[in-house]
Short mmCIF file of C-alpha atoms in Angstrom, two decimals:
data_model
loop_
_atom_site.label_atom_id
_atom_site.label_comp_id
_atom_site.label_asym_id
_atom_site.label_seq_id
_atom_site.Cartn_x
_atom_site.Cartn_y
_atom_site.Cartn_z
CA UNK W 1 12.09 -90.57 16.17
CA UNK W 2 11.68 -87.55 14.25
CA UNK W 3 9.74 -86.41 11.03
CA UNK W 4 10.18 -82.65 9.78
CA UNK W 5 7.36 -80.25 8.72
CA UNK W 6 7.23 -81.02 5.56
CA UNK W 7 7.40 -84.83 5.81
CA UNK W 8 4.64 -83.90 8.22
CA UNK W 9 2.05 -82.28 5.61
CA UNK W 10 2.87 -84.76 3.34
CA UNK W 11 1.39 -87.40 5.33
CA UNK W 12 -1.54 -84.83 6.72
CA UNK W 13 -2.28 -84.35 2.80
CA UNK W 14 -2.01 -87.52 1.66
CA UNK W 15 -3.33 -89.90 4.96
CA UNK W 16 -5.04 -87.46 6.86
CA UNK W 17 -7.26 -85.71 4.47
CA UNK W 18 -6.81 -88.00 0.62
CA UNK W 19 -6.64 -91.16 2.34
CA UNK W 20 -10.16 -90.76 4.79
CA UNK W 21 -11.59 -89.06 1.43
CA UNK W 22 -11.53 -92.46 0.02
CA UNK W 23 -11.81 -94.65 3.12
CA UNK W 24 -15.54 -92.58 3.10
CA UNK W 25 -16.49 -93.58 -0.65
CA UNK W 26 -17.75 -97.10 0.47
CA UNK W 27 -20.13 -95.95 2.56
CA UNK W 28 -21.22 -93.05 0.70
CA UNK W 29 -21.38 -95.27 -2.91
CA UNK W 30 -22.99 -98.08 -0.94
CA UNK W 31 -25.87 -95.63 1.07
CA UNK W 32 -26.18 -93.33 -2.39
CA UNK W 33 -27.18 -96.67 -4.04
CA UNK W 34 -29.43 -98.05 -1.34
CA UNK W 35 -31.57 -94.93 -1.45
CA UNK W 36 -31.49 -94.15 -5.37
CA UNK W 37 -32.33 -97.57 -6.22
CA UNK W 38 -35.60 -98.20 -7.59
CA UNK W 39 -37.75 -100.05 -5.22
CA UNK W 40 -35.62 -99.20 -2.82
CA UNK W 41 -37.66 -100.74 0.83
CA UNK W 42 -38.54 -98.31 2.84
CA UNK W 43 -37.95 -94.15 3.63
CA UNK W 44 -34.41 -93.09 5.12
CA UNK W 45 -35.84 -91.57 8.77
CA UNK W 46 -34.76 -87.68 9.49
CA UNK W 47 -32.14 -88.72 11.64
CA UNK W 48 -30.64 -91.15 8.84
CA UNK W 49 -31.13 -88.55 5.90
CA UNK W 50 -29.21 -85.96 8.64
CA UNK W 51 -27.02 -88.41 9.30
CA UNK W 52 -26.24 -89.31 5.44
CA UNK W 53 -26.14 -85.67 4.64
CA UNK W 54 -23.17 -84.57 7.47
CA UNK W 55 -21.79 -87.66 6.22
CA UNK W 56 -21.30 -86.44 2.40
CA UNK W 57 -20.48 -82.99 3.93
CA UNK W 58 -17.54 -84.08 5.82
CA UNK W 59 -16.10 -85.64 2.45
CA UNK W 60 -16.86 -82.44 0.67
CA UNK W 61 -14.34 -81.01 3.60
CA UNK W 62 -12.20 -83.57 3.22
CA UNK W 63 -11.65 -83.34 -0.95
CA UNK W 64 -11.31 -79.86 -0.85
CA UNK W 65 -8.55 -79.70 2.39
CA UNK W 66 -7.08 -82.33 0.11
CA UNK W 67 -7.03 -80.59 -3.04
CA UNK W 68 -5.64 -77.43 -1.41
CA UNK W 69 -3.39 -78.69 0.81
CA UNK W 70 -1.86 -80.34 -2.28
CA UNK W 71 -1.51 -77.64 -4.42
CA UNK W 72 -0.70 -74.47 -1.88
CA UNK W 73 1.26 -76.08 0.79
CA UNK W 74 2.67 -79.40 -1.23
CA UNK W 75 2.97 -78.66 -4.95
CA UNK W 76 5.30 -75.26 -4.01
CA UNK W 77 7.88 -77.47 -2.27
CA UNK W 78 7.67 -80.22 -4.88
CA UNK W 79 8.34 -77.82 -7.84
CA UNK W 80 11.33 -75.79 -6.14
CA UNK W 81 13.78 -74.35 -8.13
CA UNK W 82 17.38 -75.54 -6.86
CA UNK W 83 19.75 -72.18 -6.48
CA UNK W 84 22.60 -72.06 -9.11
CA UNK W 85 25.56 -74.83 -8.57
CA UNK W 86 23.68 -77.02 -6.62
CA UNK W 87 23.97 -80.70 -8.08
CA UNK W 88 22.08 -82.77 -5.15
CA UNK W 89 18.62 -82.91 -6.17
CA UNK W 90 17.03 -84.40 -3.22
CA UNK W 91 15.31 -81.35 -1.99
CA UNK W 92 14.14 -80.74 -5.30
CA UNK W 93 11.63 -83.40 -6.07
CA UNK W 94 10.57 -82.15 -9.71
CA UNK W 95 13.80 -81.36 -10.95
CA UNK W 96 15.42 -84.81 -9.24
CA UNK W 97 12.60 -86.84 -11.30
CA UNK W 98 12.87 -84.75 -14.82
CA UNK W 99 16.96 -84.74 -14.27
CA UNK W 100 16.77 -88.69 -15.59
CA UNK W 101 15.02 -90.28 -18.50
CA UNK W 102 14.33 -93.45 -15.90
CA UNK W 103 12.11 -91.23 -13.85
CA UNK W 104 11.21 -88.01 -15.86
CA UNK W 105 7.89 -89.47 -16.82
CA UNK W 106 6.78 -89.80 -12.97
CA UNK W 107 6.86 -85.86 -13.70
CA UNK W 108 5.77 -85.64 -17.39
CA UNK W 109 2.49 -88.32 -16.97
CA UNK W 110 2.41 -89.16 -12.95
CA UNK W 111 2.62 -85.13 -11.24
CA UNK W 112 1.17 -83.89 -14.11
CA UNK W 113 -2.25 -85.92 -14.06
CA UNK W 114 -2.23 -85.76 -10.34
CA UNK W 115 -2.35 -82.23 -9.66
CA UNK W 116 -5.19 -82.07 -12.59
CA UNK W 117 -7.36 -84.80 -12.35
CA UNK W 118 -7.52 -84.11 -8.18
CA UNK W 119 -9.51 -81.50 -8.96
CA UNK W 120 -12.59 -83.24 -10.49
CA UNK W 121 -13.32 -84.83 -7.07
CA UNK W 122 -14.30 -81.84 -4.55
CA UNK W 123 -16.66 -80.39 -7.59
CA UNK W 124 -17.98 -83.34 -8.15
CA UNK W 125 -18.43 -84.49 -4.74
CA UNK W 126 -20.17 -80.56 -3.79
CA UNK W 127 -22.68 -81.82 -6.48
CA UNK W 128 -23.05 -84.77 -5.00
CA UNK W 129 -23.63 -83.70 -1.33
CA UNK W 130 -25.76 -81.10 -2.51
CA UNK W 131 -28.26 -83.04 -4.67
CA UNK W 132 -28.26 -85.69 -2.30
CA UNK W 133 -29.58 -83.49 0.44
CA UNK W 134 -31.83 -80.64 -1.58
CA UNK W 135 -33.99 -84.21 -2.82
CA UNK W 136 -33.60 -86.69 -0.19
CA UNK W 137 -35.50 -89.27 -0.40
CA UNK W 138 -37.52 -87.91 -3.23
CA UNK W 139 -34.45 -88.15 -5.72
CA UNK W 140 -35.91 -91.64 -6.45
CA UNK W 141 -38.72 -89.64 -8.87
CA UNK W 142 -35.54 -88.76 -10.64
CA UNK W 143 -34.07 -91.89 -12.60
CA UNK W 144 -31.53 -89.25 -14.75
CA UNK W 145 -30.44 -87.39 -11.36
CA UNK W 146 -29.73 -90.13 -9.44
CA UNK W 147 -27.36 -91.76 -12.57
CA UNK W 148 -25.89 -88.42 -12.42
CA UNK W 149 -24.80 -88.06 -8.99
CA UNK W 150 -23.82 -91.82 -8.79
CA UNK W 151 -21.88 -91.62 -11.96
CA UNK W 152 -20.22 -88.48 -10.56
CA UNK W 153 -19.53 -89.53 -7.02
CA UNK W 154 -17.39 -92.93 -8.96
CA UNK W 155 -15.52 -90.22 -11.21
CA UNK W 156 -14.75 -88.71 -8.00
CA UNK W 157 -13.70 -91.73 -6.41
CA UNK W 158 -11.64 -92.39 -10.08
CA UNK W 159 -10.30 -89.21 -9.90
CA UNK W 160 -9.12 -89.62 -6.32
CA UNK W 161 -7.78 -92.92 -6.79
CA UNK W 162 -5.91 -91.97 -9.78
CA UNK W 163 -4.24 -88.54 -7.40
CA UNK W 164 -3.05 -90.88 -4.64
CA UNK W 165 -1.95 -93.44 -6.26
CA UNK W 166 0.74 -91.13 -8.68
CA UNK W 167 1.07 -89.24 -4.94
CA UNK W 168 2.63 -92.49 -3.79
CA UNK W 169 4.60 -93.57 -6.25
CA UNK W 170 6.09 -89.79 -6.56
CA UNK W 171 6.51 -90.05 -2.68
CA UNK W 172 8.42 -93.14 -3.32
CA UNK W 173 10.98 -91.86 -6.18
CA UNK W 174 10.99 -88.02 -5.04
CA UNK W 175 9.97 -87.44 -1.54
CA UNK W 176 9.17 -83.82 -0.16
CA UNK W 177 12.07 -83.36 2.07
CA UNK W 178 13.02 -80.31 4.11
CA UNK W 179 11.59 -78.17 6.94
CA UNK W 180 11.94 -77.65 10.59
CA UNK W 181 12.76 -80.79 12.60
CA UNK W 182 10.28 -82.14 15.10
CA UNK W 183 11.08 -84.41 17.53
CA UNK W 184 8.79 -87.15 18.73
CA UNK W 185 10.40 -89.56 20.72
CA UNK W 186 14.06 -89.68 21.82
CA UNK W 187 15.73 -93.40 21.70
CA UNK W 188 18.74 -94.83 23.06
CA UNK W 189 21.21 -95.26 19.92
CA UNK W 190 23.63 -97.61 19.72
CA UNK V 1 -40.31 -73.07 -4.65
CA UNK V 2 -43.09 -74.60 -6.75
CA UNK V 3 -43.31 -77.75 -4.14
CA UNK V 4 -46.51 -80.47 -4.36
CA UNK V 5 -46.93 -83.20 -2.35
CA UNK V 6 -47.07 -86.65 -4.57
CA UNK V 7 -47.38 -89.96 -3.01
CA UNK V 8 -44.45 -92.44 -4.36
CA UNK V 9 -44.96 -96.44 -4.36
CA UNK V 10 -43.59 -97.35 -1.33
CA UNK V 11 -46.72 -95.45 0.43
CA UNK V 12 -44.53 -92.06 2.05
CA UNK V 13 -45.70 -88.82 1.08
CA UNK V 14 -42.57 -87.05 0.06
CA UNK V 15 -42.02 -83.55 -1.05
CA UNK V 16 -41.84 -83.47 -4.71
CA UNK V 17 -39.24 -80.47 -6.05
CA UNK V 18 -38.49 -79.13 -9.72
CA UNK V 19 -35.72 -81.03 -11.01
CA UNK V 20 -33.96 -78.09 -11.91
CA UNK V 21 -31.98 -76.80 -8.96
CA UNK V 22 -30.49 -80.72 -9.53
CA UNK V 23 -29.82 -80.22 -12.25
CA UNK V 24 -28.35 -76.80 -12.48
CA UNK V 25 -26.15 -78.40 -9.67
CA UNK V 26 -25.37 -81.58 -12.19
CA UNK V 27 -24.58 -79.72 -15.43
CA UNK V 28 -22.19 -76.72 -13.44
CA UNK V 29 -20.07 -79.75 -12.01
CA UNK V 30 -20.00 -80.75 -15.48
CA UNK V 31 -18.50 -77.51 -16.67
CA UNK V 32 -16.36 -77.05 -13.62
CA UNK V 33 -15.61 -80.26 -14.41
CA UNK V 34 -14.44 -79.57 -18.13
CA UNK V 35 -12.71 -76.21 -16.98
CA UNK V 36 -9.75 -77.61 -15.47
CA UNK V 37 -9.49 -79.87 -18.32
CA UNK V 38 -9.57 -77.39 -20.83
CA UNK V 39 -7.45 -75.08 -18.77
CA UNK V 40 -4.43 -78.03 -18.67
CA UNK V 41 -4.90 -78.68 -22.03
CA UNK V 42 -5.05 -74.80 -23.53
CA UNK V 43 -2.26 -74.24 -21.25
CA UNK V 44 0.05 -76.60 -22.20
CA UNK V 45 -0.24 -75.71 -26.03
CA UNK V 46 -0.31 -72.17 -25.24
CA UNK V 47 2.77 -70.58 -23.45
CA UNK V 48 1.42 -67.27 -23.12
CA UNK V 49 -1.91 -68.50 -21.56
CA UNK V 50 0.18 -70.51 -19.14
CA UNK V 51 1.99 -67.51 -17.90
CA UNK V 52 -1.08 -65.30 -17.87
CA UNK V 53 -2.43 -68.19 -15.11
CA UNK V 54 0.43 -68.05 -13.00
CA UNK V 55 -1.47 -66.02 -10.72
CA UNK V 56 0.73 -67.26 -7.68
CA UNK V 57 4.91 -67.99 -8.20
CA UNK V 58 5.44 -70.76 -5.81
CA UNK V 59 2.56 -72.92 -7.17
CA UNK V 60 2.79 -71.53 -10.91
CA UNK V 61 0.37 -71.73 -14.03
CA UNK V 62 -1.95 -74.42 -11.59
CA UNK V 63 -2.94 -71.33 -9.06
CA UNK V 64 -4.92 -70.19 -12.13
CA UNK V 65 -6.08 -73.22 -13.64
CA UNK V 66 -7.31 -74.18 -10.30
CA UNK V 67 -9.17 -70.30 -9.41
CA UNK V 68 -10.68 -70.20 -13.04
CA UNK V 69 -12.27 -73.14 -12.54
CA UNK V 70 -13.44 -72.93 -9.43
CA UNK V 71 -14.93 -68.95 -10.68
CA UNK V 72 -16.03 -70.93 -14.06
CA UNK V 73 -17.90 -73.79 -11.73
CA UNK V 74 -19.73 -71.49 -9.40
CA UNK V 75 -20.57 -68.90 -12.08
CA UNK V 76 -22.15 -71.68 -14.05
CA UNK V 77 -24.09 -72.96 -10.56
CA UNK V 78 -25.22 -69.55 -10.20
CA UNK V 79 -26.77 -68.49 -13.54
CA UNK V 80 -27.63 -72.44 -14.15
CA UNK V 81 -30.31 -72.07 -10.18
CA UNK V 82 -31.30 -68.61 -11.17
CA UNK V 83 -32.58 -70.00 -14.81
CA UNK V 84 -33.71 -73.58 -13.71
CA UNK V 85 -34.81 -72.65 -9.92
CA UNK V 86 -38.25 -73.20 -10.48
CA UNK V 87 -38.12 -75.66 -13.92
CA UNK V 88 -38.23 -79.21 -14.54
CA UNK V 89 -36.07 -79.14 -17.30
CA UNK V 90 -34.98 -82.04 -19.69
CA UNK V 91 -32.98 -84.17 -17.22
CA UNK V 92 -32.06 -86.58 -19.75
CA UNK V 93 -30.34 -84.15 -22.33
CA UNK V 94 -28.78 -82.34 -18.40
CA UNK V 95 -27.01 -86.19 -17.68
CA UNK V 96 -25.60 -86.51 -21.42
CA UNK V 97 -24.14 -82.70 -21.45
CA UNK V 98 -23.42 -83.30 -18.14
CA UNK V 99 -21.37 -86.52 -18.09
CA UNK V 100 -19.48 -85.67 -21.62
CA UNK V 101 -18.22 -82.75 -19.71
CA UNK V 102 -16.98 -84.85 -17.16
CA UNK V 103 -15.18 -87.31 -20.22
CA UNK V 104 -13.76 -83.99 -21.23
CA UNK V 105 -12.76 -83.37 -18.09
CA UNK V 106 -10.84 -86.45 -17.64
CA UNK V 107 -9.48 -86.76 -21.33
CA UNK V 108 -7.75 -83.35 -20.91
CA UNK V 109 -5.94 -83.56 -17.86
CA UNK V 110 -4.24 -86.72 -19.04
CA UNK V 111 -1.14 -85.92 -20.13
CA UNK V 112 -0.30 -88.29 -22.66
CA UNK V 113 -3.38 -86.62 -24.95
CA UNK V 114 -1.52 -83.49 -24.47
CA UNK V 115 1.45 -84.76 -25.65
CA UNK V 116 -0.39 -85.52 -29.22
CA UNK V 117 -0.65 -81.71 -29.57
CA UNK V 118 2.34 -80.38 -28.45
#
């Protein structure tokens, strides 16, 4: 069983770091609602506002390791330029998708809304963190801020959704290949 | 900061702070937001802006898009808390600028709208 470095921050980008950011939107949509809505029962304690507010800070972490781990570790190996006379594609994932009219639009619409639209999330979800723990509890004397930083934190959710779900598809026609070989398990072959 | 203390219905005491540093915080998402919209979108009719963002070779034009609007978003923070630190400003007219950015946003780094232009 082996995977090679590349195959391997692939799956860090898209599992590790994409894949938790969303995982972490239920609870942070569900406990944004519950203390934004209006007669909400009662006060979030100081341990539960800390609590919320490390929460919301470790998905500001995650969108932005996701975001740049996308674009300057993944994107340069996706959009490699094959040297003159090659003709297999297969470690060339941009020019392997635009070199057929079947798949060039998994470039043209799928890559190129993905590495765009990714990047709503982290500065939407900063905003988010941030207003969420400069007010507190006391962001329910704010009916416009709180429909703010709920309608932002779904547009980052959206926006997220819309990233990894053209990041598997695009994993699934064109996948990253190349790198150094790691080995994690040695089997008996038959 | 200009803080009070304001009771609220459910009987706590809470602090009660200027909606402005919120909202600073809300309308600069909102540009940063719009930025990497507008930055897709201007570079994809404009060939010369596109190479003029490829600040970095292996990941191209996006290296720019990407540092322009991340300069564009905390400028905007910035000058937005220095202005509205101590205001309560007109949060209502701050959510509509706000969340049109944010359409903006999304409108311009869909391809297919691009493809209308070019």
């Amino acid at each position: 069983m082996e995977i090679t470095t590349h195959d391997l921050m692939t799956v860090l980008h898209g599992m590790g770091f994409g894949a938790l950011f969303m995982l972490a939107f239920s609870g942070a949509l569900v406990e944004l609602y519950r203390i934004s809505a209006p007669g909400a029962p009662p006060a979030m304690s100081a341990g539960g506002q800390t609590l919320l507010g490390l929460y919301l800070v470790a998905m500001v972490i995650l969108a932005w390791l996701t975001v740049f781990s996308g674009t300057y570790v993944i994107y340069p190996w996706y959009r490699a330029v094959p040297p003159e006379g090659v003709t297999d594609l297969a470690d060339y994932p941009r020019r392997l998708l635009l070199s057929s009219g079947k798949t060039s639009e998994w470039h043209n619409v799928g890559m190129e809304w993905k590495e765009h639209v990714g990047w709503l999330a982290p500065t939407a979800m900063t905003m988010v963190a941030y207003v969420t723990m400069k007010y507190g509890r006391a962001i329910i004397q704010h009916r416009n801020m709180r429909i703010s930083v709920l309608a932002f934190a779904v547009a980052a959710f959206v926006a997220t959704g819309i990233a990894g779900a053209f990041g598997a598809f695009l994993n699934k026609y064109a996948p990253i290949r190349g790198g150094d070989v790691i080995i994690l398990m040695q089997g008996e072959g038959t | 900061m200009n803080t009070s203390q304001k009771p609220v219905e459910f009987g706590k005491i809470v602090e009660t702070i200027p909606n402005g540093p919120g909202a600073a915080a809300i309308l600069a998402a909102g540009i940063g937001c719009a930025a990497i919209g507008v930055l897709a979108f201007a570079s994809e009719l404009s060939p010369g802006l596109r190479g003029l963002l490829n600040f970095y070779n292996p990941v191209g034009p996006l290296s720019g898009k990407t540092t322009v609007t991340i300069i564009v978003w905390l400028v905007a923070w910035y000058g937005l808390s220095r202005i509205w630190q101590r205001e309560t400003v007109n949060m209502r007219a701050v959510n509509v600028a706000a969340l049109v950015l944010l359409g903006i946003g999304f409108l311009l780094t869909f391809p297919p709208f691009w493809y209308l232009f070019v």
